[in-house]
Tab-separated table of C-alpha atoms in Angstrom:
chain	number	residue	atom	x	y	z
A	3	UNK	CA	-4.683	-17.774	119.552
A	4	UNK	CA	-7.236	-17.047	122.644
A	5	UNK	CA	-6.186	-21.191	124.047
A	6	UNK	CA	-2.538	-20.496	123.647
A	7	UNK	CA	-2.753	-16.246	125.076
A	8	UNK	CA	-4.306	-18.546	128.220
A	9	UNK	CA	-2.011	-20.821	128.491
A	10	UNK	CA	1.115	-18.224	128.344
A	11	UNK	CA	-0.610	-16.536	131.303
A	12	UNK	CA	-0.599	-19.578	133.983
A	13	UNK	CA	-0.705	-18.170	137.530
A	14	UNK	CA	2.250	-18.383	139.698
A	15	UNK	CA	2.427	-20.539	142.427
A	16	UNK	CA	0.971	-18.126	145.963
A	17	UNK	CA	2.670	-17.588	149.141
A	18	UNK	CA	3.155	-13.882	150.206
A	19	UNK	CA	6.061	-13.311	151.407
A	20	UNK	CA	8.249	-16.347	151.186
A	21	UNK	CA	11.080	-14.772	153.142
A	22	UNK	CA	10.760	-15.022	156.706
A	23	UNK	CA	9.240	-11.188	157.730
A	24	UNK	CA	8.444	-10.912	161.877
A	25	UNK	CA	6.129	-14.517	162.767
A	26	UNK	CA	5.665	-17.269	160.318
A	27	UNK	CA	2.825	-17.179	158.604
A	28	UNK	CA	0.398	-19.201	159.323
A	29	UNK	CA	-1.314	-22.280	157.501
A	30	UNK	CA	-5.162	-22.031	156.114
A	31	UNK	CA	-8.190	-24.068	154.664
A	32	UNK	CA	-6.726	-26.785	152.110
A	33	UNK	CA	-7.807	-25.673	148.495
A	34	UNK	CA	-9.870	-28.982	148.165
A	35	UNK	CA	-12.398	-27.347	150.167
A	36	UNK	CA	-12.832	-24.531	147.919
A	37	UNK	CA	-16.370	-23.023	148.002
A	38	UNK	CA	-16.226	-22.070	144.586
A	39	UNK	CA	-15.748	-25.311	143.249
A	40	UNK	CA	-19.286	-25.284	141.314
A	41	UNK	CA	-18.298	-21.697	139.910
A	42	UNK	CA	-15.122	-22.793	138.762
A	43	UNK	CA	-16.757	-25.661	137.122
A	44	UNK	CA	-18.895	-23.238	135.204
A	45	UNK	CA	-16.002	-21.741	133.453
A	46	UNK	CA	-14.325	-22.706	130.385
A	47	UNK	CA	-11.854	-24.344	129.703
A	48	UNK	CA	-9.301	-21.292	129.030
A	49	UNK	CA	-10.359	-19.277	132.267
A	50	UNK	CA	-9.452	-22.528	133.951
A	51	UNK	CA	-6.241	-22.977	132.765
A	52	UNK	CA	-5.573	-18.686	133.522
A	53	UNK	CA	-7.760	-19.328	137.290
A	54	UNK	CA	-6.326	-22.675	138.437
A	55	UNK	CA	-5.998	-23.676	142.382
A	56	UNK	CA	-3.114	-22.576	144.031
A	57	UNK	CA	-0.866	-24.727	145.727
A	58	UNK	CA	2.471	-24.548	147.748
A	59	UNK	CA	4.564	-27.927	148.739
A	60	UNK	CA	2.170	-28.990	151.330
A	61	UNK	CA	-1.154	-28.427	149.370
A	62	UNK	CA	-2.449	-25.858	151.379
A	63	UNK	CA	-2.420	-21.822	150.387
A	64	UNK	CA	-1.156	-19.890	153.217
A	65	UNK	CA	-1.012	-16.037	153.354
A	66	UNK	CA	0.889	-13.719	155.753
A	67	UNK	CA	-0.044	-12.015	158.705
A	68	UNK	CA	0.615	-8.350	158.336
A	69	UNK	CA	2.269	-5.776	160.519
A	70	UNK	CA	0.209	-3.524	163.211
A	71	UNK	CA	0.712	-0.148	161.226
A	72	UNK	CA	0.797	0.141	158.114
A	73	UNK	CA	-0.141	-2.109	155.084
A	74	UNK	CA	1.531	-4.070	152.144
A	75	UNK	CA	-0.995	-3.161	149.641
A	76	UNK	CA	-1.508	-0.116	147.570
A	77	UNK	CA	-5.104	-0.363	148.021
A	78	UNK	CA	-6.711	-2.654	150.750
A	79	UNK	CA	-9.606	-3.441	149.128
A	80	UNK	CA	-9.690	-4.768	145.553
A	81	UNK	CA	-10.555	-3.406	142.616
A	82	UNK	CA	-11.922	-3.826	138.567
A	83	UNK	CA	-9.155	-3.966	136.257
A	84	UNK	CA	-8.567	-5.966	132.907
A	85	UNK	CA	-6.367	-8.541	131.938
A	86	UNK	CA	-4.359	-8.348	128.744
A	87	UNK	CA	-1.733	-10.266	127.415
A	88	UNK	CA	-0.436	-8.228	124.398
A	89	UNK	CA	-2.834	-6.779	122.626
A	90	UNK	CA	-5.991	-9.582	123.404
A	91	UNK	CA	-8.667	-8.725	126.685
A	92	UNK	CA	-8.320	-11.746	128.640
A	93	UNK	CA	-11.213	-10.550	130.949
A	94	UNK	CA	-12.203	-8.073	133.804
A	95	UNK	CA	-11.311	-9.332	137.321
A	96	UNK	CA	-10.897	-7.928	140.749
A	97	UNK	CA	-7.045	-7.113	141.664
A	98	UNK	CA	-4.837	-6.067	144.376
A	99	UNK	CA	-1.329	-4.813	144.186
A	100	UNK	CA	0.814	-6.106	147.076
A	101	UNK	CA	3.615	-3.939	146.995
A	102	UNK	CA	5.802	-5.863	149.265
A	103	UNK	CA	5.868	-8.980	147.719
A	104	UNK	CA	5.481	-7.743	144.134
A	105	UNK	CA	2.253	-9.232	143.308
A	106	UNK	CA	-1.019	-8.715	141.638
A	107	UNK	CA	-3.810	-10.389	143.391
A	108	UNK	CA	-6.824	-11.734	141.401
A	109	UNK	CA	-9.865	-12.795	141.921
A	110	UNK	CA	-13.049	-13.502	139.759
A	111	UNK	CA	-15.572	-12.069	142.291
A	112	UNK	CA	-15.688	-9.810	145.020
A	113	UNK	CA	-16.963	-12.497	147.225
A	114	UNK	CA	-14.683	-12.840	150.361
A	115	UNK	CA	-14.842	-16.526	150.079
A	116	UNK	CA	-12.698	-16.882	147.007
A	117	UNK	CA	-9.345	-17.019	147.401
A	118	UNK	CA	-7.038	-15.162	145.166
A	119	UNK	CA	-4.726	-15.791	143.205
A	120	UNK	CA	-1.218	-14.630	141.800
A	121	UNK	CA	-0.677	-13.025	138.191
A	122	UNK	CA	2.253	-14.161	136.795
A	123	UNK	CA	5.474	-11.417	135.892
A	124	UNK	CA	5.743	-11.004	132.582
A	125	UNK	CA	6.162	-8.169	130.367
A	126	UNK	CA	3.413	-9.317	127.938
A	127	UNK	CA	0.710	-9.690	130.581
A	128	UNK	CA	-0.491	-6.009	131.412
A	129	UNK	CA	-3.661	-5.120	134.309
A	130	UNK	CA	-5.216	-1.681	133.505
A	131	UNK	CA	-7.603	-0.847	136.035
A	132	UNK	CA	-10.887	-0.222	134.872
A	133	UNK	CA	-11.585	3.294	137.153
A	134	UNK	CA	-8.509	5.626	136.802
A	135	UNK	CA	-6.217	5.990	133.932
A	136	UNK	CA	-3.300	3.961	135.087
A	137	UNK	CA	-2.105	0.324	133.834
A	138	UNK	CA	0.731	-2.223	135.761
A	139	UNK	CA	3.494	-3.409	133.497
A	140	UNK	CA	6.140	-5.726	134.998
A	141	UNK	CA	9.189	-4.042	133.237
A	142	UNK	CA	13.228	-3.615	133.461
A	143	UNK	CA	14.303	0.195	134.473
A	144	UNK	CA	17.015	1.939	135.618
A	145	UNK	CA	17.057	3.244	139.629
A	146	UNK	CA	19.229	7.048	140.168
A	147	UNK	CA	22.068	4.765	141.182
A	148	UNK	CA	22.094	3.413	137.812
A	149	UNK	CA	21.182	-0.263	138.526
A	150	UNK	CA	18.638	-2.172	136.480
A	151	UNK	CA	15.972	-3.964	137.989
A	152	UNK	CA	12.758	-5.637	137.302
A	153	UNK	CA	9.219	-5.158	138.691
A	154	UNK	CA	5.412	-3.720	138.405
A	155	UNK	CA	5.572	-0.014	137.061
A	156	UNK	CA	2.438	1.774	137.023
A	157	UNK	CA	2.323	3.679	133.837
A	158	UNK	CA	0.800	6.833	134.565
A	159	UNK	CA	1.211	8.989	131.363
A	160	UNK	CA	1.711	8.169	127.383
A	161	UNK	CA	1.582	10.532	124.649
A	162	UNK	CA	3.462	9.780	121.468
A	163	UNK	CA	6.691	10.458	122.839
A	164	UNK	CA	6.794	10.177	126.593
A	165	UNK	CA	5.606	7.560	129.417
A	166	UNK	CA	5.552	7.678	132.795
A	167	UNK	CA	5.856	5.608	135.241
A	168	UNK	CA	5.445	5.216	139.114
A	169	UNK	CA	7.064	2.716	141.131
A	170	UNK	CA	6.216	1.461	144.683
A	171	UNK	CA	8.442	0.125	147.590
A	172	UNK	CA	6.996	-1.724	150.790
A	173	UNK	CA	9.610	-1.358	153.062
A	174	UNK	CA	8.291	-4.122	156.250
A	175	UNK	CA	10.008	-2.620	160.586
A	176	UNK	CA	9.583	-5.770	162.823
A	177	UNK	CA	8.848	-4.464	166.335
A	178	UNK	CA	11.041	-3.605	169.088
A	179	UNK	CA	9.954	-3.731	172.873
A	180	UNK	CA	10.287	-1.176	174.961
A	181	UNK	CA	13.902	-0.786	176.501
A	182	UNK	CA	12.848	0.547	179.711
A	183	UNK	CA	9.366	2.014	181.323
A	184	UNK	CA	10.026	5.242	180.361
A	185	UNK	CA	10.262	4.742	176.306
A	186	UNK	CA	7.240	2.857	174.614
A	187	UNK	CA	7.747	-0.456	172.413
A	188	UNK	CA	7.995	0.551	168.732
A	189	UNK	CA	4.981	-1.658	166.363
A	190	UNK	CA	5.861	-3.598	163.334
A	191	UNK	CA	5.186	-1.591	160.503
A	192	UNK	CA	4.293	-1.429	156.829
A	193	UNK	CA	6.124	1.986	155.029
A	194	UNK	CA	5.498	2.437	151.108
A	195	UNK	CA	8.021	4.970	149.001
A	196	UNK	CA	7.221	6.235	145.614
A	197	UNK	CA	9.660	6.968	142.487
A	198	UNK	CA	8.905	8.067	139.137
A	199	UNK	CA	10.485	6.643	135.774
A	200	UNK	CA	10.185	8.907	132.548
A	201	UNK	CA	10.499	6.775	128.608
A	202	UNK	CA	11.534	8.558	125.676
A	203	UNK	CA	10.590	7.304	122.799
A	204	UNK	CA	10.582	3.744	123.603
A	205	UNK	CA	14.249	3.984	125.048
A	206	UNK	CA	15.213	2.789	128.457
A	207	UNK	CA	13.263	2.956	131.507
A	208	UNK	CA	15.210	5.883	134.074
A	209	UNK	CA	14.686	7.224	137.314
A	210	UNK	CA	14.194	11.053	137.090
A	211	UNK	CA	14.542	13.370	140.457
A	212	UNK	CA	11.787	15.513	141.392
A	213	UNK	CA	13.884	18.580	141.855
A	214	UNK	CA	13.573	20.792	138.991
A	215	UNK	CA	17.228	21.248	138.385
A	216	UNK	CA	18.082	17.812	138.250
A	217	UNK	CA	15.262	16.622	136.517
A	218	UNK	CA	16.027	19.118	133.891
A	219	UNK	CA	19.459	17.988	133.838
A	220	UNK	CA	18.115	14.322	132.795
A	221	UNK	CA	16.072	15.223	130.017
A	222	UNK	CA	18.127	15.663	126.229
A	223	UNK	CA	18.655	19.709	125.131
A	224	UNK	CA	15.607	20.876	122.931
A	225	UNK	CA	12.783	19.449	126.295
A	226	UNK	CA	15.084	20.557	129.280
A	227	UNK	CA	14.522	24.222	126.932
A	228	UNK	CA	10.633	23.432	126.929
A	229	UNK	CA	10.753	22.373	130.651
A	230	UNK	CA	12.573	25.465	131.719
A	231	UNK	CA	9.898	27.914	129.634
A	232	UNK	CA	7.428	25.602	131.365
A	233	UNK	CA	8.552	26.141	135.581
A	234	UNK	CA	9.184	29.913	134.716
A	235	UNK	CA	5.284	29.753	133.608
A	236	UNK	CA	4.376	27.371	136.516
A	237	UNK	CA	5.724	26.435	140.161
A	238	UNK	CA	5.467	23.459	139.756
A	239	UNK	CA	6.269	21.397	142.289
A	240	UNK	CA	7.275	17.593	141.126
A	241	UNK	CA	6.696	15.800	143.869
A	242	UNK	CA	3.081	16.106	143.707
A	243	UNK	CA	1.787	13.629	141.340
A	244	UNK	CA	-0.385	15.924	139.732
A	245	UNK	CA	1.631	18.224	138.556
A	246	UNK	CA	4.731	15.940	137.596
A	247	UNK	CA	1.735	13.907	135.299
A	248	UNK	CA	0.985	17.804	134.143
A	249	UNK	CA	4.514	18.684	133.567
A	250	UNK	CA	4.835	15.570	131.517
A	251	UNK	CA	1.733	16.259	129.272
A	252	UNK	CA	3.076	19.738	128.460
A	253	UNK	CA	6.594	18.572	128.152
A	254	UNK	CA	4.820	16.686	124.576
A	255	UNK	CA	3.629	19.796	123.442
A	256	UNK	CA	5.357	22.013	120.912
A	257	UNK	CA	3.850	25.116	122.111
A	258	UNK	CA	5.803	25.435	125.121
C-alpha cells in the first residue's frame, strides 16, 4: 500500500511560472550536477520515486526571477510540514507555498543546495504544516461570483460540522518607467489577496463575505440565528482572521 501511496504522489514536472511574467527566466545548473546525489542515493526506493530530479524539455530546472516589491510566496523561507496522501504519513519535509504559480515547494533538507521540488495537485495528497494548525488541500470551490475553480485552500478550522478555508491570490504589476522627470518609474511588484471559504457538512466549497450582513445572509436559518446572538455579544470584525476562525468555532456550538 506504502509502494503504490508513493507512486500516486509523483512530483510534477518544475518551472515557476511558465507564462511569460516581466523577463524570461533564466536557465540554471543542469540537475546532473546535483550535490545531493549521494543523499539521494541513501534513500529508498519509495522516497525516490515521491523525490525524483526535476526536469523541463531541455534538462535543466530553471526558476523565475521575482519582482522588486513584493513576493510570490506566502512565506519566504521554508518550513516543516507533513506529507499525506489520504490517510498514510508519507514523511516530514520542508515546504513553500508559491502563491502565484500554485505550488508547494519541497525539499528534504533545509540545506540551500538542494533544489526543490514540485508537489503534485491532487485532492488526495494533503501538507499540514507541522507548527500552526493549518493544512493545504488542493480542492474545487465556489468564488462570490459563483464560478468553480480549483486550487490550494488552506483549511483553517474543522469541527464536526464546519471547515474553513483561506485562499491566496498572487496578483504579479510589471514595471512602468517614469513618463516624465517629474513622476517616478513604478517597480514590478508582487500583491497577495486573501478570501475565505466556509463547508457545511461536507457540502460544497463557497465564498462567504466578511461583512456581517452578508455573511449572515449565506449561512442556512437556525446558524444565521446563532451568528446574529453571537455579533450582538461580540464586534466582531470578520476580516481579521482571528476572529472570523473565532466566529466559526462558536458558530459549532449549541450554546449560542
Amino acid at each position: 500500500m506504502k509502494r503504490l501511496a508513493f507512486s500516486l504522489i509523483l512530483l510534477s514536472s518544475y518551472v515557476l511560472c511558465s507564462q511569460q511574467v516581466g523577463t524570461a527566466a533564466p536557465q540554471i545548473g543542469a540537475v546532473e550536477n546535483d550535490p545531493f546525489a549521494n543523499f539521494h542515493q541513501r534513500w529508498t526506493p519509495s522516497m525516490q520515486k515521491l523525490f525524483q530530479l526535476v526536469r523541463d524539455d531541455d534538462g535543466k530546472v530553471t526558476h523565475f526571477v521575482g519582482a522588486e516589491v513584493g513576493t510570490p510566496y506566502e512565506n519566504d523561507s521554508f518550513e516543516l510540514g507533513h506529507v499525506w496522501y489520504k490517510d498514510e504519513d508519507l514523511g516530514e519535509f520542508y515546504y513553500r507555498y508559491n502563491i502565484f504559480s500554485k505550488e508547494i515547494e519541497l525539499k528534504k533538507t533545509h540545506l540551500t543546495e538542494e533544489k526543490h521540488q514540485a508537489l503534485i495537485r491532487d485532492p488526495n495528497v494533503v501538507l499540514e504544516a507541522s507548527i500552526g494548525e493549518k493544512a493545504y488541500h488542493y480542492l474545487t470551490f465556489t468564488t462570490d461570483k459563483d464560478v468553480h475553480e480549483e486550487g490550494y485552500l488552506i483549511k483553517l478550522y474543522q469541527s464536526n460540522e464546519f471547515t474553513l478555508y483561506k485562499h491566496l491570490e498572487s496578483k504579479y504589476t510589471e514595471a512602468k518607467p517614469a513618463a516624465n522627470s517629474m513622476v517616478n518609474p513604478t517597480p514590478s511588484k508582487f500583491t497577495t489577496f486573501s478570501s475565505y471559504f466556509l463547508q457545511q457538512n461536507n457540502g460544497p466549497i463557497k465564498e462567504i463575505s466578511l461583512k456581517r450582513n452578508k455573511f449572515l445572509k449565506q449561512l442556512d436559518p437556525p446558524s444565521a440565528e446563532k451568528m446574529k446572538l453571537y455579533f450582538k455579544k461580540e464586534k466582531t470584525d470578520l476580516s481579521e482572521e482571528r476572529q472570523l476562525i473565532s466566529a466559526i468555532v462558536h458558530l459549532n456550538k449549541a450554546d449560542l
